[in-house]
Tab-separated table of C-alpha atoms and ligand atoms in Angstrom:
chain	number	residue	atom	x	y	z
C	1174	LEU	CA	-0.173	0.028	0.099
C	1175	ALA	CA	1.437	3.622	-0.888
C	1176	ALA	CA	1.892	6.156	1.943
C	1177	PRO	CA	-1.215	7.880	2.649
C	1178	ASN	CA	-1.333	11.689	1.681
C	1179	THR	CA	-0.141	14.334	3.774
C	1180	PHE	CA	-2.839	15.202	6.233
C	1181	ALA	CA	-4.218	11.267	6.280
C	1182	GLY	CA	-2.273	8.503	8.387
C	1183	GLU	CA	-2.710	9.687	12.009
C	1184	ALA	CA	-1.626	7.080	14.656
C	1185	LEU	CA	-4.793	7.293	16.900
C	1186	ASP	CA	-7.386	4.714	17.916
C	1187	ARG	CA	-10.413	7.358	17.444
C	1188	ALA	CA	-12.084	5.644	20.633
C	1189	GLY	CA	-15.722	6.004	18.833
C	1190	PRO	CA	-17.410	3.698	21.892
C	1191	GLN	CA	-15.929	5.940	24.318
C	1192	ARG	CA	-17.362	9.311	22.938
C	1193	SER	CA	-20.287	8.787	24.912
C	1194	ASP	CA	-19.045	7.388	27.900
C	1195	GLU	CA	-18.808	10.215	30.655
C	1196	ALA	CA	-16.979	8.393	33.417
C	1197	TRP	CA	-14.155	7.693	30.961
C	1198	LEU	CA	-14.121	10.762	29.475
C	1199	ALA	CA	-13.769	12.847	33.263
C	1200	ALA	CA	-11.166	10.625	34.080
C	1201	ARG	CA	-9.201	11.080	30.909
C	1202	ARG	CA	-9.887	15.042	31.494
C	1203	ALA	CA	-8.546	14.768	34.841
C	1204	ASP	CA	-5.597	12.524	33.834
C	1205	PRO	CA	-2.622	14.415	33.924
C	1206	GLN	CA	-1.079	12.593	30.898
C	1207	THR	CA	-4.060	13.913	28.548
C	1208	ARG	CA	-2.737	16.081	25.829
C	1209	VAL	CA	-4.369	18.877	23.592
C	1210	VAL	CA	-3.848	19.900	20.313
C	1211	ALA	CA	-4.936	23.643	20.387
C	1212	ALA	CA	-6.019	25.375	17.534
C	1213	SER	CA	-7.710	28.866	16.499
C	1214	GLU	CA	-8.881	30.629	13.580
C	1215	SER	CA	-5.141	32.089	13.228
C	1216	GLY	CA	-3.378	28.542	13.354
C	1217	VAL	CA	-2.402	25.747	15.460
C	1218	LEU	CA	-0.229	26.204	18.636
C	1219	VAL	CA	3.777	25.341	17.699
C	1220	ALA	CA	6.799	25.326	19.316
C	1221	GLY	CA	9.245	26.148	16.230
C	1222	GLU	CA	8.171	23.223	13.740
C	1223	ARG	CA	6.782	21.189	16.279
C	1224	LEU	CA	3.307	20.959	17.366
C	1225	ARG	CA	2.916	22.441	21.056
C	1226	LEU	CA	0.516	19.787	22.947
C	1227	LEU	CA	-0.983	21.011	26.156
C	1228	ALA	CA	-2.277	19.649	29.436
C	1229	VAL	CA	-5.560	20.225	30.160
C	1230	ASP	CA	-4.915	22.504	32.926
C	1231	GLU	CA	-3.148	25.027	30.833
C	1232	LEU	CA	-6.258	25.581	29.079
C	1233	PRO	CA	-9.693	27.660	30.777
C	1234	ASP	CA	-11.390	25.316	32.853
C	1235	ASP	CA	-14.665	26.079	30.835
C	1236	LEU	CA	-13.247	25.082	27.462
C	1237	GLU	CA	-15.070	22.533	25.291
C	1238	LEU	CA	-12.757	19.560	24.515
C	1239	VAL	CA	-13.150	17.670	21.542
C	1240	LEU	CA	-12.238	14.055	21.785
C	1241	LEU	CA	-9.456	12.979	19.013
C	1242	GLY	CA	-8.423	9.480	20.415
C	1243	VAL	CA	-6.050	7.597	22.157
C	1244	ASP	CA	-2.520	6.968	21.322
C	1245	GLY	CA	-0.215	4.086	21.545
C	1246	ASP	CA	0.992	5.008	25.017
C	1247	GLY	CA	-2.581	4.883	25.864
C	1248	ARG	CA	-2.848	8.375	26.224
C	1249	ALA	CA	-5.737	10.459	25.571
C	1250	LEU	CA	-5.926	13.373	22.998
C	1251	PHE	CA	-8.121	16.129	22.474
C	1252	ALA	CA	-8.448	19.283	20.414
C	1253	ALA	CA	-9.724	22.606	21.744
C	1254	ASP	CA	-9.983	26.530	20.405
C	1255	PRO	CA	-8.394	28.619	22.885
C	1256	GLY	CA	-9.090	31.740	20.632
C	1257	ASP	CA	-6.744	33.660	19.035
C	1258	ALA	CA	-6.058	35.813	22.296
C	1259	PHE	CA	-4.715	32.477	24.255
C	1260	PRO	CA	-0.706	33.326	24.132
C	1261	GLY	CA	1.771	31.288	22.041
C	1262	GLU	CA	3.197	30.636	18.644
C	1263	ARG	CA	0.508	29.945	16.011
C	1264	ARG	CA	1.264	28.478	12.545
C	1265	GLY	CA	-1.245	28.051	9.745
C	1266	LEU	CA	-2.006	24.107	8.465
C	1267	ARG	CA	-0.488	24.297	5.117
C	1268	ASP	CA	2.694	26.114	6.455
C	1269	LEU	CA	3.010	23.353	9.248
C	1270	ALA	CA	2.304	20.629	6.267
C	1271	PRO	CA	5.741	19.918	5.019
C	1272	VAL	CA	7.470	20.055	8.362
C	1273	LEU	CA	5.605	17.532	10.308
C	1274	SER	CA	5.418	13.762	10.505
C	1275	GLN	CA	3.019	12.120	8.615
C	1276	ALA	CA	0.795	11.204	11.960
C	1277	ASP	CA	1.180	14.657	13.249
C	1278	GLY	CA	-0.112	16.086	10.189
C	1279	GLY	CA	-2.916	13.666	10.209
C	1280	LEU	CA	-3.491	14.429	14.251
C	1281	VAL	CA	-3.766	17.981	13.301
C	1282	ALA	CA	-5.990	18.106	10.266
C	1283	HIS	CA	-8.257	15.800	12.183
C	1284	ALA	CA	-8.393	18.616	15.203
C	1285	VAL	CA	-8.386	21.413	12.937
C	1286	ALA	CA	-11.249	19.857	10.647
C	1287	LEU	CA	-13.169	19.332	13.906
C	1288	LEU	CA	-12.862	22.830	15.394
C	1289	ASN	CA	-13.745	24.056	12.184
C	1290	TRP	CA	-16.914	22.562	12.281
C	1291	HIS	CA	-17.687	23.722	15.708
C	1292	ARG	CA	-16.934	27.225	15.114
C	1293	ARG	CA	-19.093	27.414	11.739
C	1294	HIS	CA	-22.230	25.201	13.233
C	1295	GLY	CA	-22.793	26.931	16.536
C	1296	PHE	CA	-26.721	27.126	15.576
C	1297	CYS	CA	-29.205	24.686	14.581
C	1298	ALA	CA	-29.291	24.510	10.982
C	1299	ASN	CA	-33.006	23.127	11.204
C	1300	CYS	CA	-34.505	25.903	13.804
C	1301	GLY	CA	-31.704	28.355	14.207
C	1302	ALA	CA	-31.197	27.778	18.240
C	1303	ARG	CA	-27.630	27.596	19.486
C	1304	SER	CA	-26.625	23.819	19.834
C	1305	GLU	CA	-24.623	21.852	21.952
C	1306	SER	CA	-21.614	19.622	22.065
C	1307	ARG	CA	-22.176	16.124	22.906
C	1308	GLU	CA	-20.600	13.023	22.485
C	1309	ALA	CA	-17.411	14.468	23.187
C	1310	GLY	CA	-17.644	16.923	20.210
C	1311	HIS	CA	-18.636	14.539	17.574
C	1312	THR	CA	-22.247	15.775	17.606
C	1313	ARG	CA	-24.159	18.604	17.787
C	1314	ARG	CA	-27.479	18.712	19.603
C	1315	CYS	CA	-30.550	21.166	19.321
C	1316	PRO	CA	-31.953	21.454	22.552
C	1317	ALA	CA	-35.039	23.375	21.006
C	1318	CYS	CA	-35.978	20.920	18.312
C	1319	GLY	CA	-33.921	17.957	19.024
C	1320	ALA	CA	-31.939	17.727	16.168
C	1321	GLU	CA	-28.709	15.823	15.480
C	1322	HIS	CA	-26.113	17.490	13.518
C	1323	HIS	CA	-23.011	15.505	12.615
C	1324	PRO	CA	-19.420	17.063	11.558
C	1325	ARG	CA	-19.251	17.558	7.868
C	1326	THR	CA	-16.823	16.444	5.105
C	1327	ASP	CA	-17.473	18.099	1.913
C	1328	PRO	CA	-16.240	15.513	-0.805
C	1329	VAL	CA	-14.150	17.252	-3.933
C	1330	VAL	CA	-13.253	15.286	-6.689
C	1331	ILE	CA	-9.443	16.120	-8.244
C	1332	MET	CA	-8.804	14.325	-11.597
C	1333	LEU	CA	-5.964	14.551	-13.798
C	1334	VAL	CA	-7.127	14.017	-17.148
C	1335	THR	CA	-4.182	12.935	-19.542
C	1336	ASP	CA	-3.907	11.895	-23.478
C	1337	GLY	CA	-0.993	9.707	-23.707
C	1338	ASP	CA	2.072	12.083	-23.142
C	1339	ARG	CA	0.194	14.894	-22.353
C	1340	ALA	CA	-2.019	16.308	-19.124
C	1341	LEU	CA	-4.575	18.657	-18.735
C	1342	LEU	CA	-3.638	21.288	-16.372
C	1343	GLY	CA	-5.246	24.513	-15.435
C	1344	ARG	CA	-4.781	27.523	-13.011
C	1345	GLN	CA	-6.885	29.875	-11.152
C	1346	ALA	CA	-6.408	33.620	-11.203
C	1347	SER	CA	-5.536	33.603	-7.340
C	1348	TRP	CA	-2.604	31.078	-7.630
C	1349	PRO	CA	1.173	32.092	-7.663
C	1350	THR	CA	2.378	33.191	-11.026
C	1351	GLY	CA	3.051	29.851	-13.440
C	1352	ARG	CA	1.343	27.353	-11.070
C	1353	TYR	CA	-0.747	24.785	-12.561
C	1354	SER	CA	-2.871	21.748	-11.467
C	1355	ALA	CA	-5.032	19.422	-11.717
C	1356	LEU	CA	-8.728	20.167	-12.061
C	1357	ALA	CA	-10.771	19.999	-8.831
C	1358	GLY	CA	-14.794	20.936	-8.128
C	1359	PHE	CA	-17.225	19.758	-5.101
C	1360	VAL	CA	-19.659	16.819	-5.855
C	1361	GLU	CA	-23.006	17.770	-6.164
C	1362	PRO	CA	-26.009	16.492	-4.222
C	1363	GLY	CA	-27.396	13.141	-6.095
C	1364	GLU	CA	-24.211	12.673	-8.265
C	1365	SER	CA	-22.014	9.884	-8.071
C	1366	LEU	CA	-18.107	10.762	-7.709
C	1367	GLU	CA	-17.619	9.585	-11.503
C	1368	GLU	CA	-20.391	11.986	-12.649
C	1369	ALA	CA	-18.881	14.482	-10.715
C	1370	VAL	CA	-15.516	14.104	-12.264
C	1371	ALA	CA	-16.960	14.043	-16.023
C	1372	ARG	CA	-19.093	17.299	-15.305
C	1373	GLU	CA	-16.521	19.347	-13.582
C	1374	VAL	CA	-13.866	18.569	-16.736
C	1375	ARG	CA	-17.041	19.199	-18.989
C	1376	GLU	CA	-18.030	22.666	-17.050
C	1377	GLU	CA	-14.312	24.052	-16.496
C	1378	ALA	CA	-12.222	22.656	-19.876
C	1379	GLY	CA	-15.214	21.849	-22.030
C	1380	VAL	CA	-13.107	18.226	-22.302
C	1381	GLN	CA	-15.077	14.681	-22.109
C	1382	VAL	CA	-13.379	12.119	-20.327
C	1383	ALA	CA	-13.750	8.313	-19.944
C	1384	ASP	CA	-11.931	5.520	-17.746
C	1385	VAL	CA	-12.534	7.510	-14.632
C	1386	ARG	CA	-10.093	5.510	-11.856
C	1387	TYR	CA	-9.816	5.886	-8.028
C	1388	ARG	CA	-6.607	6.740	-7.072
C	1389	SER	CA	-5.984	7.803	-3.077
C	1390	SER	CA	-7.943	10.650	-1.310
C	1391	GLN	CA	-6.817	13.386	0.846
C	1392	PRO	CA	-8.409	15.161	4.126
C	1393	TRP	CA	-8.189	19.051	3.090
C	1394	PRO	CA	-9.616	20.814	6.313
C	1395	PHE	CA	-9.637	23.981	4.577
C	1396	PRO	CA	-12.711	24.279	6.168
C	1397	SER	CA	-13.971	20.884	5.557
C	1398	SER	CA	-13.005	19.328	2.459
C	1399	LEU	CA	-12.055	15.403	1.640
C	1400	MET	CA	-10.101	15.286	-1.653
C	1401	LEU	CA	-11.060	12.301	-3.637
C	1402	GLY	CA	-8.173	11.883	-6.171
C	1403	PHE	CA	-8.641	10.423	-9.793
C	1404	ALA	CA	-7.049	9.561	-13.047
C	1405	ALA	CA	-8.982	9.961	-16.315
C	1406	ARG	CA	-8.578	9.375	-20.314
C	1407	TRP	CA	-9.318	11.972	-22.638
C	1408	ALA	CA	-12.294	11.384	-24.710
C	1409	GLY	CA	-12.840	14.437	-26.682
C	1410	GLY	CA	-13.177	18.214	-26.656
C	1411	GLU	CA	-10.269	20.763	-26.849
C	1412	PRO	CA	-9.680	22.321	-23.783
C	1413	ALA	CA	-10.842	26.005	-23.581
C	1414	VAL	CA	-11.728	28.145	-20.333
C	1415	ARG	CA	-15.520	27.686	-19.933
C	1416	ASP	CA	-16.425	29.429	-16.376
C	1417	ASP	CA	-15.145	31.712	-13.985
C	1418	GLU	CA	-13.109	29.032	-11.930
C	1419	LEU	CA	-10.136	28.700	-14.197
C	1420	GLU	CA	-7.714	31.377	-15.592
C	1421	ASP	CA	-6.078	29.103	-18.212
C	1422	VAL	CA	-6.517	25.544	-19.352
C	1423	GLY	CA	-4.606	23.537	-21.447
C	1424	TRP	CA	-2.107	20.438	-22.447
C	1425	PHE	CA	0.987	20.517	-21.105
C	1426	THR	CA	3.699	17.091	-22.179
C	1427	ARG	CA	5.705	15.100	-19.895
C	1428	THR	CA	8.626	16.854	-21.211
C	1429	ALA	CA	7.252	20.301	-20.581
C	1430	ILE	CA	6.000	19.413	-17.103
C	1431	LEU	CA	9.907	17.577	-16.550
C	1432	GLY	CA	11.550	20.135	-17.770
C	1433	GLY	CA	9.860	22.757	-15.425
C	1434	ASP	CA	7.952	24.826	-17.924
C	1435	VAL	CA	5.180	24.811	-15.069
C	1436	MET	CA	5.295	25.282	-11.561
C	1437	LEU	CA	3.471	22.294	-9.870
C	1438	PRO	CA	1.364	22.400	-6.567
C	1439	PRO	CA	3.575	21.341	-3.826
C	1440	PRO	CA	4.316	17.704	-2.741
C	1441	THR	CA	1.844	17.944	0.256
C	1442	ALA	CA	-1.132	18.421	-1.994
C	1443	ILE	CA	-2.950	15.285	-3.562
C	1444	ALA	CA	-2.511	17.332	-6.796
C	1445	ARG	CA	0.951	16.702	-6.946
C	1446	ARG	CA	0.654	12.939	-6.028
C	1447	LEU	CA	-1.463	12.243	-9.242
C	1448	ILE	CA	0.705	14.306	-11.518
C	1449	ASP	CA	3.955	12.541	-9.995
C	1450	GLU	CA	1.908	8.949	-10.345
C	1451	TRP	CA	1.601	9.701	-13.904
C	1452	LEU	CA	5.156	11.168	-14.746
C	1453	GLY	CA	6.656	7.561	-12.940
C	1454	ASP	CA	4.076	5.573	-15.406
C	1455	ASP	CA	6.209	4.484	-18.275
C	1456	LYS	CA	3.622	2.161	-19.576
C	1457	ALA	CA	1.170	5.444	-20.222
C	1458	PRO	CA	0.445	5.431	-24.351
C	1459	VAL	CA	2.551	7.566	-26.147
C	1460	ALA	CA	0.585	10.296	-28.139
C	1461	THR	CA	1.505	11.074	-31.897
C	1462	GLY	CA	-0.407	14.020	-33.264
C	1463	GLY	CA	-2.967	14.294	-30.765
C	1464	LEU	CA	-4.002	10.688	-31.256
C	1465	ALA	CA	-3.032	7.991	-28.166
C	1466	VAL	CA	-1.281	4.918	-29.526
C	1467	ARG	CA	0.175	2.309	-27.699
J	1384	ZN	ZN1	-32.818	23.070	16.141
């Protein structure tokens, strides 16, 4: 099995059955070994290039703790948002990703995704009353109408469309100059992942695809996405900008990409992995005059 993508690979038992065990939770909160990943809107609490894990008693008494799980030493880990006024050095998740271990990247993505959800879902989506955290922060319950709300994970498909020796890449206007990447978009209600891949490529580039194949996935807590990576084969249409999503879209040959003609996404992004997998696949058919031949 290939290594997990950045922000996956957390080395915790998520302790699902314990989330509703109030006695167990109280004992873990009181345990001096228990640690807390602290993150506020401006970033994750760090000490240089390492996560700064806090003891429970370093945080305000009334702060809500969200259970992340139990590590290999039997130590419970929670997440909490002590607010931007809490003292300490902070770093953003994108900034931290390249310097953290695989497991710590997964841990911090888990913490940030859950805290993002609580921060943005304080009110019941059904009736508008203030909701309350339950099950150690894994649901929110509305005391007015009784609705239960679960943490959001928003699926995003990201796909590298290739045609023999060339790959379809696009760029958004807000990206650094020269940066191109695989196309991506949110899955819509009532749509399969394969349909989302085909629709996004058609909408963004005017291109038809075939052979949509799942590759790997990546938690992407900005604020709550799950990136689902696919490879797809070009089946028709010449790429052109179709909507406001992209500033430019087009074909890039292996030679051009390997020669540095295009700035690729950072190695922490699944888009880069999709591109690197394709670049390393010498079994791919070679294109001649736009037609793929084996
Ligand atoms: Zn409600």
